[in-house]
């Protein structure tokens, strides 16, 4: 007789039944609350899901690698040690991601077939550093179960002289694409003016295609979790100088008669096309942008914010609101680098609700860019001498459920901890680990719950061992990481036990075969109950494992 075929749902049900039957006697089945009316009371100070990251800038050696490491006797070892130290900092702060700049000035921190090696690795433009930094950067982040978001600057070609090449094409790395296509570039401000640098011209279709190809090389070849753009599109205005794109507008206006609208459309095309290419290559890779914090002011547009500062829509041709409403991006990180208070140009407390309202009803997630670099620096005024300013920002964010995380600028400033500000916000807001927010619109398959096969005391603490049944088999997803929850005493936690991060003690990256982890914080003689959940590449979580008990 021919065996009946099981659909996806039937296979999952059958596997679940098998797993429950095979559960060790010491691990009773979890209590699951199935009522749709059940509401779990959670603590806003310990959210289960919150994006927490810091920017790690490579341009002009802001964060990594340090300029000092370029002259180290063993430069590679020094640079790797520096990066590991930054990741150790992220772990201590219960971050779950890093945003690392890998293409700062039309160059690359990986062996790119399209662009030269970045000067910030060796101090010499185009010089091969002798290793693959991006492969290392991604692997080390994942080893700590931190998401890796690759940060690219699309159009900047050089930094101002004397440190950078300025407006001089001959000072770029030999064979640079800009030297081969000088018509692709413009200098702004004009050559000879202080601060002049080179940009790729966003209005030229071949340029847009080239920069996308250069960036997609990293996306296709490396195991990145996200692609990240900052706020540099068209250059920020300098004095009264105009962007020199008369000839470009005449040749490629696509029927636009208003140059400002055309420039915005050029950037719209970059965003829309880049998102499509990312999703076509790797549908699970997230695409995010960190724009200047003001889209438009209400005085210019009734849809704008209650502010009077510079408008990114007008000055750098970034129509961020459109990208959100069209859902061309997965997340947005407005740089809200202002304090809470009487600052009509850009009050943090006015801008957060505007951005929250803007993403409301879309699938775009909102994280806030935080100005750690201003904290404790007298140059930014008395408000930033308040050690609680940044923590107050995070407290205000709790009033807006659309705010799902924060990114801190930048790593060395987070580490500096001036005024103890980092310690304060970490203690008040990042006291427990957190999962990154799930993105329901990205592809996913169901995950079975893990099965804990052993929970025993050892000299170092309590060792848990578990396995992930039918991992990646048939219609089931593949576990990328695991979340570990601990409860005092012997208990059946139920669904609400893991509703927030009050009992979340760690997350770990999945490894081939059986998984093993040691709870070094477990107290001798204390009874504990543990549960483990599996998470896929985009942080969708499985049901919790049957509880495992440690009785002595």
Short mmCIF file of C-alpha atoms in Angstrom, two decimals, residues 18 22 26 38 63 82 91 104 118 120 159 213 243 257 259 273 276-277 285 303 326 369 397 428 461 463 498 515:
data_model
loop_
_atom_site.label_atom_id
_atom_site.label_comp_id
_atom_site.label_asym_id
_atom_site.label_seq_id
_atom_site.Cartn_x
_atom_site.Cartn_y
_atom_site.Cartn_z
CA UNK A 18 7.75 12.51 17.84
CA UNK A 22 11.26 11.51 22.86
CA UNK A 26 13.62 15.22 33.37
CA UNK A 38 -3.94 36.15 27.04
CA UNK A 63 37.11 53.78 14.76
CA UNK A 82 41.50 46.15 17.76
CA UNK A 91 29.01 42.11 23.90
CA UNK A 104 34.31 54.54 2.76
CA UNK A 118 41.12 51.21 0.98
CA UNK A 120 42.66 53.14 5.70
CA UNK A 159 38.41 63.02 1.26
CA UNK A 213 27.79 46.50 -8.94
CA UNK A 243 26.88 71.11 -7.78
CA UNK A 257 12.27 70.06 -16.01
CA UNK A 259 16.57 69.89 -11.46
CA UNK A 273 17.34 49.45 -7.54
CA UNK A 276 15.79 45.00 -5.63
CA UNK A 277 19.30 43.71 -6.33
CA UNK A 285 19.68 40.52 3.71
CA UNK A 303 3.96 66.61 6.20
CA UNK A 326 7.29 52.90 -0.85
CA UNK A 369 20.89 57.18 15.57
CA UNK A 397 11.80 56.21 22.87
CA UNK A 428 19.04 51.40 32.47
CA UNK A 461 28.78 26.34 35.79
CA UNK A 463 26.34 23.03 30.86
CA UNK A 498 9.80 34.36 27.57
CA UNK A 515 24.95 22.53 20.53
#
